[in-house]
Short mmCIF file of C-alpha atoms in Angstrom, two decimals:
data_model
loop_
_atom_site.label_atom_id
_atom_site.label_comp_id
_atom_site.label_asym_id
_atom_site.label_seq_id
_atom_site.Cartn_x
_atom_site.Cartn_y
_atom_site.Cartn_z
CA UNK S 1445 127.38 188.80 166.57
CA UNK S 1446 131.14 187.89 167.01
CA UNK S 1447 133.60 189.98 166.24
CA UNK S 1448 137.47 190.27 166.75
CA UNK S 1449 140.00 193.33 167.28
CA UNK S 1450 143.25 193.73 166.85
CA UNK S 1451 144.58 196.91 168.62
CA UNK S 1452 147.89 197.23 166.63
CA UNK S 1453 147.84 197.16 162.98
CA UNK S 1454 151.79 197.26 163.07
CA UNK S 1455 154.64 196.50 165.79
CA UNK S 1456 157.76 197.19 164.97
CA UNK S 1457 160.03 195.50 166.99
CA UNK S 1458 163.79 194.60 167.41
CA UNK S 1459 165.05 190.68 167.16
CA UNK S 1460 165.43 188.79 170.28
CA UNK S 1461 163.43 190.97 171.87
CA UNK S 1462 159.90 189.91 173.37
CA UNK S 1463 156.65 190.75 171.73
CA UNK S 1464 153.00 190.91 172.26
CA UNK S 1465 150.19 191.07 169.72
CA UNK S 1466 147.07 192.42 171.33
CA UNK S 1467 143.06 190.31 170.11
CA UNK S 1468 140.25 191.05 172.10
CA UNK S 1469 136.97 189.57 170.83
CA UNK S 1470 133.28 189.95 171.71
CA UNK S 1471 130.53 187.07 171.99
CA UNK S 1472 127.38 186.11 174.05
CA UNK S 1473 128.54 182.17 173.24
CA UNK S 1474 131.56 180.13 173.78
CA UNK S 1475 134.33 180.73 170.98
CA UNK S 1476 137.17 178.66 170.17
CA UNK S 1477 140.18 181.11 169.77
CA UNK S 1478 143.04 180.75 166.98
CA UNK S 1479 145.85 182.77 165.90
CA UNK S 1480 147.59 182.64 161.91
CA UNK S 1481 150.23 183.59 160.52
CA UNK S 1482 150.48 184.83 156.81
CA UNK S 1483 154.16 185.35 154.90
CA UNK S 1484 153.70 187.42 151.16
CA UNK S 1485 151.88 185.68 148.74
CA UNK S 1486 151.07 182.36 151.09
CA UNK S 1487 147.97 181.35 153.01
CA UNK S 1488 147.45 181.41 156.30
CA UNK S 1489 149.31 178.64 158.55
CA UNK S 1490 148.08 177.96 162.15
CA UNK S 1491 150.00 179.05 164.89
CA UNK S 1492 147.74 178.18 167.97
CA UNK S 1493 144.82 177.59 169.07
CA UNK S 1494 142.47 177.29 172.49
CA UNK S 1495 139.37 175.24 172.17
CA UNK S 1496 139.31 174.35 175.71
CA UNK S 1497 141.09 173.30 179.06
CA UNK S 1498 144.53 175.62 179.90
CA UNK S 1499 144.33 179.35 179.04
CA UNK S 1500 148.22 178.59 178.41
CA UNK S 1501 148.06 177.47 174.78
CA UNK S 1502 151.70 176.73 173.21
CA UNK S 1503 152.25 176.86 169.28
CA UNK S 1504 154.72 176.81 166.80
CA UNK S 1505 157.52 178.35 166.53
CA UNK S 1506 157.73 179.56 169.95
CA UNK S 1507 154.63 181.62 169.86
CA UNK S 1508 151.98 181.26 173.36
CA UNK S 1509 148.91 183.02 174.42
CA UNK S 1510 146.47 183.14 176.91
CA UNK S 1511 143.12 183.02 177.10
CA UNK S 1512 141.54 185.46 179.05
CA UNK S 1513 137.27 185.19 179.55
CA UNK S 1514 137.21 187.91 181.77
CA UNK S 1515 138.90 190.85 179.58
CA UNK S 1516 137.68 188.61 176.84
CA UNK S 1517 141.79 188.33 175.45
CA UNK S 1518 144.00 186.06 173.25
CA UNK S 1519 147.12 187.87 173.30
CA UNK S 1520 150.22 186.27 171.37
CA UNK S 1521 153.16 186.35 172.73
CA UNK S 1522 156.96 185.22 171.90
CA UNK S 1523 159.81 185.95 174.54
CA UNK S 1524 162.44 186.53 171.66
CA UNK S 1525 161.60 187.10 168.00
CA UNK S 1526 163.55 186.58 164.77
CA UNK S 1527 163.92 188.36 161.97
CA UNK S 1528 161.70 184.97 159.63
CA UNK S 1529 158.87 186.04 162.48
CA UNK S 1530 158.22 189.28 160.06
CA UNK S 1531 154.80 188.45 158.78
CA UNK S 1532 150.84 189.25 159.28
CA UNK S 1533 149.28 187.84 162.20
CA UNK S 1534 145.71 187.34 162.43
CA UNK S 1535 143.29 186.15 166.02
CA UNK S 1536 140.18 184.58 164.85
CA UNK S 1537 136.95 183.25 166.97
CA UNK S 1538 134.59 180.74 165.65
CA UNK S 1539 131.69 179.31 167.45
CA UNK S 1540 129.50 176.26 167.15
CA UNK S 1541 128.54 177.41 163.39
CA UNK S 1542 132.50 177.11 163.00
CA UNK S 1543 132.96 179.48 160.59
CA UNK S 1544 136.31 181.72 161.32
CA UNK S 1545 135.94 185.28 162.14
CA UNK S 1546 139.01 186.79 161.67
CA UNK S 1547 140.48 190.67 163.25
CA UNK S 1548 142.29 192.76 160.72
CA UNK S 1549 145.32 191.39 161.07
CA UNK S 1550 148.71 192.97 163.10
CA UNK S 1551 151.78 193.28 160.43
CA UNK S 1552 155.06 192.04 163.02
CA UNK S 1553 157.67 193.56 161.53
CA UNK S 1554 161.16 192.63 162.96
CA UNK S 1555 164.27 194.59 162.61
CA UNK S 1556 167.91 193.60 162.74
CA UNK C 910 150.80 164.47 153.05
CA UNK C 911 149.73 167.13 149.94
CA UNK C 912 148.44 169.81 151.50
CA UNK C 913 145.39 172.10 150.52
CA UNK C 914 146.06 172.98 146.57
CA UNK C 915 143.99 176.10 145.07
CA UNK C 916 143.89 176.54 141.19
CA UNK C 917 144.96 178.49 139.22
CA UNK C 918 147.54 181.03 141.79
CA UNK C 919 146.81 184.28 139.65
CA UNK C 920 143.66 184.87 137.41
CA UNK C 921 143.10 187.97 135.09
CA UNK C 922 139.72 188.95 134.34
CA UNK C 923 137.64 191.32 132.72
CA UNK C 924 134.67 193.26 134.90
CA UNK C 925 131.37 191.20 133.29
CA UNK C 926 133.10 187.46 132.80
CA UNK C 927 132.67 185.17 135.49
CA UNK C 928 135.25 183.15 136.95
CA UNK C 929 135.25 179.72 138.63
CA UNK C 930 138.04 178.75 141.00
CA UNK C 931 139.42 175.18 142.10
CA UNK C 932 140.19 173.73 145.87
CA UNK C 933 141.82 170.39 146.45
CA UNK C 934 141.70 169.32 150.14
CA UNK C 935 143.89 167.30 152.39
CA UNK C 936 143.16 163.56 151.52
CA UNK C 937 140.35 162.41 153.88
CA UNK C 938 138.87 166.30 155.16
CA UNK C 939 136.00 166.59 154.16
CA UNK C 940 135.27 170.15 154.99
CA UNK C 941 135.82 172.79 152.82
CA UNK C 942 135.61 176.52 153.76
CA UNK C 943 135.99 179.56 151.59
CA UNK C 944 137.28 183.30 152.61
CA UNK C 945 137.72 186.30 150.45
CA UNK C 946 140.93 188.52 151.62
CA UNK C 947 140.92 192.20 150.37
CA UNK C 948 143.01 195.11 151.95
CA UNK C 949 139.90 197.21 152.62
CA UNK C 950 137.40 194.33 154.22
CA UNK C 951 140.14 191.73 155.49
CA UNK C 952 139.49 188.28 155.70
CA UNK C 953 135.95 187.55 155.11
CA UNK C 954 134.07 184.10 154.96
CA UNK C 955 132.25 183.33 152.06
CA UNK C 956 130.91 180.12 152.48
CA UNK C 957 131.93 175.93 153.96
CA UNK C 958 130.57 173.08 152.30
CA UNK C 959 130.61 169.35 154.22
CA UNK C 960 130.03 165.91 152.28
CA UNK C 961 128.64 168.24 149.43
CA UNK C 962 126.18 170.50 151.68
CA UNK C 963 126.62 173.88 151.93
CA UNK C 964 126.33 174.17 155.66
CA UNK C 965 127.23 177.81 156.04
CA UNK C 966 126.88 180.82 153.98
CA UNK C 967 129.03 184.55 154.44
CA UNK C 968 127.43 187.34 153.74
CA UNK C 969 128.07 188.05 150.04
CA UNK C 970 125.54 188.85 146.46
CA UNK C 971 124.13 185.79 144.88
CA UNK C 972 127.04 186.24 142.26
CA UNK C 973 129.29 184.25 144.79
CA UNK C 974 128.24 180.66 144.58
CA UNK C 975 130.27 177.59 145.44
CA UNK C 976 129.79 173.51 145.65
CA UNK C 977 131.59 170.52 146.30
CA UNK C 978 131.85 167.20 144.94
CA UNK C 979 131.93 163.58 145.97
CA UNK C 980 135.63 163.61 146.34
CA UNK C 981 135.50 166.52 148.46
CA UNK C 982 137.35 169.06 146.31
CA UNK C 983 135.53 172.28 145.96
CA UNK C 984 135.05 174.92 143.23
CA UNK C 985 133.60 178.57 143.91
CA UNK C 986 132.30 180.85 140.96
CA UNK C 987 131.72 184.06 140.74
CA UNK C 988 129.41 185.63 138.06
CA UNK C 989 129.24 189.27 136.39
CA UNK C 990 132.60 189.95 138.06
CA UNK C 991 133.26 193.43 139.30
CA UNK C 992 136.44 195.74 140.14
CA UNK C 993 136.07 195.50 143.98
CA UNK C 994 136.34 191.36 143.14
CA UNK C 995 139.52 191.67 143.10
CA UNK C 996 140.86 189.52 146.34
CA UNK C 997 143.06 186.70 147.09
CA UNK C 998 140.89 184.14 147.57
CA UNK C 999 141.55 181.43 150.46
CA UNK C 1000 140.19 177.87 150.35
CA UNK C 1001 140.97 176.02 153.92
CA UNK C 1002 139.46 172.15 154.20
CA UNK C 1003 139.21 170.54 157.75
CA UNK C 1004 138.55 166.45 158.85
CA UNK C 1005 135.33 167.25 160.18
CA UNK C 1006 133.51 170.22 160.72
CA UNK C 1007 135.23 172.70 163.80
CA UNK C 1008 138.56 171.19 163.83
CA UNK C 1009 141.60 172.73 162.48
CA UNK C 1010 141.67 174.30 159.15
CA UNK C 1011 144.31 174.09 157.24
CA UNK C 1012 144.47 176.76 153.97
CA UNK C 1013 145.94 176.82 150.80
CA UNK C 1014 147.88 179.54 149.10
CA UNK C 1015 145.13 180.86 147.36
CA UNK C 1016 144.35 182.82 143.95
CA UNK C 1017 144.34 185.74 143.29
CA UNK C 1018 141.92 187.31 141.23
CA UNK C 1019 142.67 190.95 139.28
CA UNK C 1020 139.46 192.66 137.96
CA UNK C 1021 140.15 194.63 135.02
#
């Protein structure tokens, strides 16, 4: 069975400073890898996603991560955060069944 | 382009009614997914529907039940509601099945 974990279940972290949220994630199969975001009180909004090709994957909002097979990875990075960047951040896997498996979710929080 | 609308935003019920929830999807997806998010469990999948067919089913008591109609827009219901119901609960609807999902703002649901 897949599963996803997120190491950090907060990071607090000081704007325009760099960041890293952690997602490892276990499975026997081929995933396709995905990271949300979630303000209060919205749904979740895609931020990036590797389905194949470069482990480099760009998003919005001047998120990346990289795919890693070997450690089995999808850290999120962003080289300088903002204070709007304060929200819940969630890795997911999904496989050929394509249903999303999501982690628990890191809450960023960004301080002034 | 409307994106994914879930109706009604907030819902109070009482612990034995049932409830029955409404999804819209993006025009021309035709693949609807449901996922329950709770503070204790997370985000868990509940069930996706495709051109009316239930094509994939979370692990969750018969009292969760969904379907979708020709038009693509979804309903879920849940029956003989309990306390630990109480969720915001996440509709996200997709072109075709394994490409990107795109979710709505949910509804929450209170239990009383």
């Amino acid at each position: 069975a897949q599963s996803v974990t997120q190491l950090d279940s907060q990071v607090p972290v000081f704007e325009e400073a760099p960041v890293e949220l952690r997602c490892n994630y276990s499975s026997s199969v081929s995933v396709y890898l995905f990271w949300y975001v979630q303000y209060p009180n919205q749904g979740l909004q895609l931020l990036l996603k590797y389905l194949s090709g470069s482990t480099l994957v760009k998003g919005i909002n001047g998120f990346e991560a990289e795919f890693n097979k070997s450690q089995t990875s999808f850290h999120l990075r962003k080289p300088s955060v903002h204070i709007s960047d304060t929200a819940e951040y969630f890795c997911a896997v999904s496989d050929s069944s394509y249903k999303l498996i999501f982690g628990s979710g890191t809450r960023l929080l960004v301080r002034p | 382009k409307a994106g994914v609308t879930q109706t009604p935003r907030y819902l109070i019920k009482t612990r034995g009614q049932q409830v029955t929830l409404s999804c819209s999807p993006i025009s021309g997806h035709r693949s609807v997914s449901w996922y329950q998010q709770t503070p204790g469990q997370g985000l868990q999948f509940l069930f996706e529907y495709f051109s009316e067919t239930q094509r994939n089913k979370g692990n969750f008591p018969g009292r969760f039940s969904g379907r979708q109609f020709s038009n693509s827009r979804s309903e879920m219901n849940v029956s003989t509601l309990e306390l630990g119901d109480s969720a915001l609960y996440l509709c996200a609807s997709s072109k075709e099945v394994g490409t990107e999902a795109f979710f709505g703002q949910g509804t929450r649901l209170t239990v009383v």
